[in-house]
mmCIF file of C-alpha atoms in Angstrom:
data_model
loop_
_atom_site.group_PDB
_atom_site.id
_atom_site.type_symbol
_atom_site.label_atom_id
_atom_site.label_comp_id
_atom_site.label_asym_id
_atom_site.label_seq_id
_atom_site.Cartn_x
_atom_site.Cartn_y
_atom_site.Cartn_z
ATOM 1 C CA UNK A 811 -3.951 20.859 -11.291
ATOM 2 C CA UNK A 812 -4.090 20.308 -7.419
ATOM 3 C CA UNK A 813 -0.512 19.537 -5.879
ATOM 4 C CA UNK A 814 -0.476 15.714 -4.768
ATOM 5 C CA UNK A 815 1.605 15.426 -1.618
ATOM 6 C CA UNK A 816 3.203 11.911 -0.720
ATOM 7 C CA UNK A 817 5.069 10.527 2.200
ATOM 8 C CA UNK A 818 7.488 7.839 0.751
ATOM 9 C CA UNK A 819 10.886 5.831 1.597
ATOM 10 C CA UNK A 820 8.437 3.249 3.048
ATOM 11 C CA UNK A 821 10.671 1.888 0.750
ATOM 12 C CA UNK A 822 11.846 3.441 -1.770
ATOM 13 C CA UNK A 823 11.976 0.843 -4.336
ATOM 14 C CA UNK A 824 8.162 1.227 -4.081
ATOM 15 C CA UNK A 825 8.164 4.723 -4.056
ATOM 16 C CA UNK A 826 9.862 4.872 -7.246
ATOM 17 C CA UNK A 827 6.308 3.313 -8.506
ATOM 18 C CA UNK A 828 4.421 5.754 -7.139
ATOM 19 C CA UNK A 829 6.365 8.383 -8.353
ATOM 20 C CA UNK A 830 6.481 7.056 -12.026
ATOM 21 C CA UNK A 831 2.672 6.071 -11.962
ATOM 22 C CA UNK A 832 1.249 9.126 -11.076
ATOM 23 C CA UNK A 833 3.262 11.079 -13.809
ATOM 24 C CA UNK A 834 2.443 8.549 -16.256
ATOM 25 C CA UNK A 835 -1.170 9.239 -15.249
ATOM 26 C CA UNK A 836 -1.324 13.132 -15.573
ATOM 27 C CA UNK A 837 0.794 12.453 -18.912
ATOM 28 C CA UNK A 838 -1.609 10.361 -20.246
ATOM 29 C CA UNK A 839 -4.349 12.288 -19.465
ATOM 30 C CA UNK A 840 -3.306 15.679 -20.760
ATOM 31 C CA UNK A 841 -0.697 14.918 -23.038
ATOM 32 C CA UNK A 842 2.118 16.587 -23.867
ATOM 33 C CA UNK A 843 5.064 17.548 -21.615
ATOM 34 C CA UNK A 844 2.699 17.609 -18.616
ATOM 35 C CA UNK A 845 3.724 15.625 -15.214
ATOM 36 C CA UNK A 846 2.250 15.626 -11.616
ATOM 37 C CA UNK A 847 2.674 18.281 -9.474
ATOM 38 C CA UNK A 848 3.947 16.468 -6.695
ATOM 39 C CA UNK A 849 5.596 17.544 -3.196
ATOM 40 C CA UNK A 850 7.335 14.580 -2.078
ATOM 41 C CA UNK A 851 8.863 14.069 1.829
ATOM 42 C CA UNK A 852 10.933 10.938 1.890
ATOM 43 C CA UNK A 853 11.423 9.091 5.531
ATOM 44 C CA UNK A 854 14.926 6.960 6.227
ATOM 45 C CA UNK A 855 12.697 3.890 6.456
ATOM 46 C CA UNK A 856 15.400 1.890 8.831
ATOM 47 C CA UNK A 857 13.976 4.449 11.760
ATOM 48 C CA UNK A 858 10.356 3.328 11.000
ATOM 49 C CA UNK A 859 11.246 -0.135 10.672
ATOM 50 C CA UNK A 860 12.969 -0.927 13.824
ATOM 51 C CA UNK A 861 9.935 1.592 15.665
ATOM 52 C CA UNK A 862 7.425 -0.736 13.551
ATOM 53 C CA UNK A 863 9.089 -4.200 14.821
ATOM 54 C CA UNK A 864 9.166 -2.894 18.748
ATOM 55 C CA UNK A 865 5.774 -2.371 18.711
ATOM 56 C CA UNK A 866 6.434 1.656 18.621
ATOM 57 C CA UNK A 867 3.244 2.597 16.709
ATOM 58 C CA UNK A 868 2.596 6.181 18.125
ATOM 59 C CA UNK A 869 6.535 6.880 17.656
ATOM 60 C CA UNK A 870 5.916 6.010 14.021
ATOM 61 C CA UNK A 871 3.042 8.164 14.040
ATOM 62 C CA UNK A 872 5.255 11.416 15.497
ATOM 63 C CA UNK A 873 7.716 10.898 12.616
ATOM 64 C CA UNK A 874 4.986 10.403 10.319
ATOM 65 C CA UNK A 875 3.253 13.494 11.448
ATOM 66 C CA UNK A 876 6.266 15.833 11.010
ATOM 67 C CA UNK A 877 6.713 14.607 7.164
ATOM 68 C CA UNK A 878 3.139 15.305 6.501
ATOM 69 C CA UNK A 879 3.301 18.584 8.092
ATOM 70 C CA UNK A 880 5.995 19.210 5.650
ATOM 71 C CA UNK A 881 4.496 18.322 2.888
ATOM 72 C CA UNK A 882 1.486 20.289 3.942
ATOM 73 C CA UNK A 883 3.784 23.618 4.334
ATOM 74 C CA UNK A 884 4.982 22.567 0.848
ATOM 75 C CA UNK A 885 1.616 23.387 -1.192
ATOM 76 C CA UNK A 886 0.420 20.055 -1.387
ATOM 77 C CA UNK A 887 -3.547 19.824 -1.410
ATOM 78 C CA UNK A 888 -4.041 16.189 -0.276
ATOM 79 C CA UNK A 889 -1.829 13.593 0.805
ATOM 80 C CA UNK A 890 -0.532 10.112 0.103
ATOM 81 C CA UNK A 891 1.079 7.411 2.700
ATOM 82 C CA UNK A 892 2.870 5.688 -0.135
ATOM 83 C CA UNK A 893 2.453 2.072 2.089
ATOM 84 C CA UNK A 894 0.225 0.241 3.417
ATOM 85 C CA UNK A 895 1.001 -0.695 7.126
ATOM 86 C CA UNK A 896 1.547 2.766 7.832
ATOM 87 C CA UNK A 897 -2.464 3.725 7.353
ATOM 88 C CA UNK A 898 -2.572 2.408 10.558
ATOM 89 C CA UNK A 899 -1.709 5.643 11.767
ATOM 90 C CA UNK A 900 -3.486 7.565 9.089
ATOM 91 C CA UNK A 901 -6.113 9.163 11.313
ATOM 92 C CA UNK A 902 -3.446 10.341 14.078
ATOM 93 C CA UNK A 903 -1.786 11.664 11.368
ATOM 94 C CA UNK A 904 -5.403 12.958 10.033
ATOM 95 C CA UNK A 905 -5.583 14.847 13.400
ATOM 96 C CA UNK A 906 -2.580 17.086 13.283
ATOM 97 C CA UNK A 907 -3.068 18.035 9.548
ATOM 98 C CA UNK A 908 -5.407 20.144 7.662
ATOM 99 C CA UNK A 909 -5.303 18.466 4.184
ATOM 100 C CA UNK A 910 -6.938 15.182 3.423
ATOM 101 C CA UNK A 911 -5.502 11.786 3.565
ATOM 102 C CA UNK A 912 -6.373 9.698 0.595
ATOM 103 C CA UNK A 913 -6.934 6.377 2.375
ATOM 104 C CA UNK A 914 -5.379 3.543 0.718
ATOM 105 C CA UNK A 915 -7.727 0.724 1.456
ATOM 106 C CA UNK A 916 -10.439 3.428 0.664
ATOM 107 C CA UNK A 917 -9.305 3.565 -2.741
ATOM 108 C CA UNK A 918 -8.889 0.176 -3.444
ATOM 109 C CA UNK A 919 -11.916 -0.903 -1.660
ATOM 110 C CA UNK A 920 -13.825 1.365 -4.184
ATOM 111 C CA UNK A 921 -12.362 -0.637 -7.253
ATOM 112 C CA UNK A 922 -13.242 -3.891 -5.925
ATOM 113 C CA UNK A 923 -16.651 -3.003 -5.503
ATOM 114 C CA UNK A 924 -17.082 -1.602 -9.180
ATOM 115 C CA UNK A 925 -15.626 -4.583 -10.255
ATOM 116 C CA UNK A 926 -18.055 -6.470 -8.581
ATOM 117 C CA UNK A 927 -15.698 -8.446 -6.083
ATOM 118 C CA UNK A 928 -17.740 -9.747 -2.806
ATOM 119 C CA UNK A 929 -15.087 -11.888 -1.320
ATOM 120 C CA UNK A 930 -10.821 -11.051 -1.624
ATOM 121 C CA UNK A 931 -8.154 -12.506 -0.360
ATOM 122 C CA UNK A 932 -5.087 -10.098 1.391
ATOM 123 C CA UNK A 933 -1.320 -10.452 1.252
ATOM 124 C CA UNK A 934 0.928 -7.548 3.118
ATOM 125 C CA UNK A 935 3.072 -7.187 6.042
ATOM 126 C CA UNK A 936 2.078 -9.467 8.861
ATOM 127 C CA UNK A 937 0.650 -6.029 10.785
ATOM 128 C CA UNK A 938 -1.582 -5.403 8.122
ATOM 129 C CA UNK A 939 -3.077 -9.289 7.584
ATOM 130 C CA UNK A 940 -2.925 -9.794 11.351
ATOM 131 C CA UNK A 941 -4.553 -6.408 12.748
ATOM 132 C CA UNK A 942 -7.677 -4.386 12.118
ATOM 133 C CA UNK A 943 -7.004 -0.822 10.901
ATOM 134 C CA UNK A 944 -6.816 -2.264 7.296
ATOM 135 C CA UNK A 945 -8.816 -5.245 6.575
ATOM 136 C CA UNK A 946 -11.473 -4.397 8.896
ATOM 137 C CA UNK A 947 -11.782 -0.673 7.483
ATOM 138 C CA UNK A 948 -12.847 -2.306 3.990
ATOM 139 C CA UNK A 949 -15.197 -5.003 5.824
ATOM 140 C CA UNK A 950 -16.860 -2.255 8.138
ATOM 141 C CA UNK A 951 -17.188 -0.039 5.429
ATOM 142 C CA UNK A 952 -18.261 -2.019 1.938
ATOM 143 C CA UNK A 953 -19.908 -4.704 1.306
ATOM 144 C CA UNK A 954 -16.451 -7.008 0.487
ATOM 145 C CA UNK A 955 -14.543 -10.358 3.173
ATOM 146 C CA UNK A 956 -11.860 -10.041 3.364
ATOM 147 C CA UNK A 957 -9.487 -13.252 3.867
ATOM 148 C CA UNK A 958 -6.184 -13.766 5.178
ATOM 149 C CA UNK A 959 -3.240 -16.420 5.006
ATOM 150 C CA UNK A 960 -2.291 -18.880 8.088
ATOM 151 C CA UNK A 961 -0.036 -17.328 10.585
ATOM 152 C CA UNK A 962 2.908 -19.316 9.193
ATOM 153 C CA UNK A 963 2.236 -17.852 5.600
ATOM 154 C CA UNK A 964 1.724 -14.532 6.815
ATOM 155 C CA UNK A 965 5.289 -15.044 8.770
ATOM 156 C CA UNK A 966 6.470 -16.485 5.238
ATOM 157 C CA UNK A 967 4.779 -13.456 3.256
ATOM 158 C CA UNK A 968 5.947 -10.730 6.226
ATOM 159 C CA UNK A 969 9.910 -12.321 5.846
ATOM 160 C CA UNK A 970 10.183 -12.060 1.924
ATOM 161 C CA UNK A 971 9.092 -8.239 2.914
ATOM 162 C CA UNK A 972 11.381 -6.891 4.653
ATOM 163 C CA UNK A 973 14.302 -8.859 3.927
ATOM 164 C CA UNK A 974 14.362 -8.994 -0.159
ATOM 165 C CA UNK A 975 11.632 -6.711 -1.339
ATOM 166 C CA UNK A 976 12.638 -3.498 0.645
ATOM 167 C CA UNK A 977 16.147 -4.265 -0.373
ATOM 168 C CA UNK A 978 15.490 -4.934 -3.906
ATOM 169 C CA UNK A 979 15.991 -8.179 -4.119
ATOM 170 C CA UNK A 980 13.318 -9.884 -6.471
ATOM 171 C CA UNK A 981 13.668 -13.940 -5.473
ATOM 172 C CA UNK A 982 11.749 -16.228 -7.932
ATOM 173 C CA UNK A 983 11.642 -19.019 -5.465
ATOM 174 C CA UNK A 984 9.776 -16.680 -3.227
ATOM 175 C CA UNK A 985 7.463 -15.965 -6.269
ATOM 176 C CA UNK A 986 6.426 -19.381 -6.416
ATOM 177 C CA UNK A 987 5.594 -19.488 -2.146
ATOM 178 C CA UNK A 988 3.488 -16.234 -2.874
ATOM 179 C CA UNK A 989 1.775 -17.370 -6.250
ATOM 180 C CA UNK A 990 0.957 -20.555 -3.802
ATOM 181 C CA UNK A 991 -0.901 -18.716 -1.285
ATOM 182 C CA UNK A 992 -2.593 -16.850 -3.774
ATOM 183 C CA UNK A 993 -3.699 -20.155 -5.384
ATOM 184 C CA UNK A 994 -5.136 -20.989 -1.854
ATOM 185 C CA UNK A 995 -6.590 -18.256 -0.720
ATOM 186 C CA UNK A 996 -8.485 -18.447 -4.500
ATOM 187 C CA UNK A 997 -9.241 -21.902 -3.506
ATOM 188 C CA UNK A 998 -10.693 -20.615 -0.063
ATOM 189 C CA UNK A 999 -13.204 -18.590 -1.939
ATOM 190 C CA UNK A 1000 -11.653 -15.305 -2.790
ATOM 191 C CA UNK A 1001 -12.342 -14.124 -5.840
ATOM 192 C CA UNK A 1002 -9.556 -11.917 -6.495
ATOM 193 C CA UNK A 1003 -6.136 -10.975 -3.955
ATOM 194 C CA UNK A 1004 -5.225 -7.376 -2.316
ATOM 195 C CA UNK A 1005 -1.337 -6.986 -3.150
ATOM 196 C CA UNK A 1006 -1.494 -5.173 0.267
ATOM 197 C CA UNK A 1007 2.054 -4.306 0.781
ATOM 198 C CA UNK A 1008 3.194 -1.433 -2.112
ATOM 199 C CA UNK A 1009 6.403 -3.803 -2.153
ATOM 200 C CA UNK A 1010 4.596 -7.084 -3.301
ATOM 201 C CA UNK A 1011 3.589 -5.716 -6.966
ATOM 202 C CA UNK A 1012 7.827 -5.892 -7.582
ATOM 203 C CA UNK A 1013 7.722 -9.403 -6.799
ATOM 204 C CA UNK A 1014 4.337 -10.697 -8.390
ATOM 205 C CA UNK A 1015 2.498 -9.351 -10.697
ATOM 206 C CA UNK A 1016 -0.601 -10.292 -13.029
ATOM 207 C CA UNK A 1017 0.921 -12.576 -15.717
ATOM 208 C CA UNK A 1018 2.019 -14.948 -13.073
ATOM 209 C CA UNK A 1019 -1.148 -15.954 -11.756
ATOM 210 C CA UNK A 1020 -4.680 -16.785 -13.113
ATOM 211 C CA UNK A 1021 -5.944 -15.203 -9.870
ATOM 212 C CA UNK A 1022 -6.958 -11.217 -10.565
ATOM 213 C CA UNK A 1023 -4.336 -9.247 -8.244
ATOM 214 C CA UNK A 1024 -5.408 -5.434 -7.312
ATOM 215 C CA UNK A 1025 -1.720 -3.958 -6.818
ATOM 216 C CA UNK A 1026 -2.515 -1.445 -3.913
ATOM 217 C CA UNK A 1027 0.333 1.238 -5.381
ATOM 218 C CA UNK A 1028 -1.342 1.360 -8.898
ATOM 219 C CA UNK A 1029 -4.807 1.527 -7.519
ATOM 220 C CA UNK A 1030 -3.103 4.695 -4.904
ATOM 221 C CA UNK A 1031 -1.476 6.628 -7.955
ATOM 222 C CA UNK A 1032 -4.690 6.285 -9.776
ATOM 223 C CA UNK A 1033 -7.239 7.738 -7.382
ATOM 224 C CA UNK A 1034 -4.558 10.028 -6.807
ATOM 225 C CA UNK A 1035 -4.535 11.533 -10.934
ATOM 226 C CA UNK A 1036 -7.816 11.345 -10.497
ATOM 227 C CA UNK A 1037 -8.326 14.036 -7.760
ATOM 228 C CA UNK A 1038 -5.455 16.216 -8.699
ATOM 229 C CA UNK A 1039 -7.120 16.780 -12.213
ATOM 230 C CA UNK A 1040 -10.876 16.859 -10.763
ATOM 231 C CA UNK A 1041 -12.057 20.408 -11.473
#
C-alpha cells in the first residue's frame, strides 16, 4: 500500500472527512483491521485565511510548500491539498516537490465525464467560481461547461464559507439559499453541481436536492484509495 500524504486544516471540520473517507475506503476494500497509510501535515488555517483574503497568493503558496515538503520527508508517495481554492497554487507547489499532486478538479473532472455529464454547474469559495485555475482547468482539459452563480450568490455562497462552515456551524436557512442556487443553476442548463468547496458537502448534501451533487472531498478520498492500492 503506497503512503497517501495530505495537507489539511483548510479546515479541519473538512479534513475530518477526508481523513474518515479514505480509511473507510482501504477498509472496505481489503477488509479487516486495515486503514490508510496516511502522513498527514495540518496548517493553522487562520494564517492562510487572512493571506487568502489580502490577495497574498504566493505567501500561501510558501506555507503551502513547507507542509508538503514535510509530508514528502514523511514517506508519503503522492499528495493531497485537502481544499479546493488552494489548487490554485498546486503547480508552485508541484515545482518544489518531487511526489505527485493528485489534482482535485482532475479527479472530479474524470467522474463527470464517465458519468456522462457535458454541462455542470460550480459552487465554492468566491476565488474558485470567480478565477481560472479551477473551472477553467476542467473546461481546457475535458470536454465538460462549466457554470457559475451571479456575483451576489457567489458573495452569498463565499459568506456562509467562511463564517459558519469553517467554524462548524451547519445553518438550515443557509441550506435553503444554497439548495436555491443549485435549483438555478439546474435551471440554467447544468446537469449536475460541483460541491467545489470540501466545506459545502457539511452543509448540503444529496437527499436535499433533486439536482445530482459531486461532493469534491468524496470524489478526492476516492481517487486517492484508488492509487494507494494500485499495484
Amino acid at each position: 500500500m503506497k503512503t497517501i500524504g495530505m495537507i489539511g486544516g483548510m479546515s479541519w471540520e473538512s479534513t475530518l472527512n477526508y481523513y474518515k473517507a479514505i480509511n473507510q475506503g482501504v477498509k472496505s476494500a481489503l477488509g479487516g483491521l486495515h486503514s490508510a497509510k496516511i502522513c498527514l501535515y495540518s496548517v493553522d488555517f487562520a494564517e492562510i485565511e487572512t493571506l487568502q483574503h489580502e490577495g497574498l497568493w504566493h505567501d500561501t503558496a510558501i506555507h503551502l510548500t513547507t507542509a508538503a515538503k514535510a509530508v514528502e520527508a514523511g514517506g508519503a508517495d503522492f499528495l493531497l491539498i485537502c481544499t479546493n481554492t488552494m489548487h490554485k497554487v498546486a503547480d508552485d507547489i508541484q515545482a518544489q516537490i518531487s511526489i505527485p499532486i493528485l489534482h482535485i478538479a482532475d479527479a472530479t473532472a474524470e467522474v463527470l465525464l464517465a458519468d456522462g455529464i457535458s454541462k455542470v454547474g460550480l459552487l465554492g469559495t468566491r476565488f474558485t467560481m470567480e478565477q481560472d485555475f479551477y473551472k477553467q482547468r476542467i473546461s481546457d482539459n475535458y470536454p465538460i461547461e462549466v457554470l457559475v452563480p451571479s456575483p451576489h450568490e457567489q458573495t452569498l455562497i463565499h459568506d456562509v464559507i467562511y463564517q459558519e462552515l469553517c467554524l462548524g456551524t451547519i445553518n438550515p436557512q443557509s441550506r435553503q439559499c444554497y439548495l436555491g442556487i443549485i435549483d438555478k443553476l439546474y435551471e440554467q442548463g447544468a446537469e449536475a453541481v460541483i460541491l467545489g468547496c470540501t466545506e459545502i458537502a457539511l452543509l448540503v448534501q444529496q437527499q436535499h436536492t433533486h439536482v445530482p451533487l459531486y461532493d469534491t472531498t468524496q470524489i478526492h478520498a476516492n481517487k486517492a484509495v484508488m492509487l494507494a492500492l494500485a499495484k
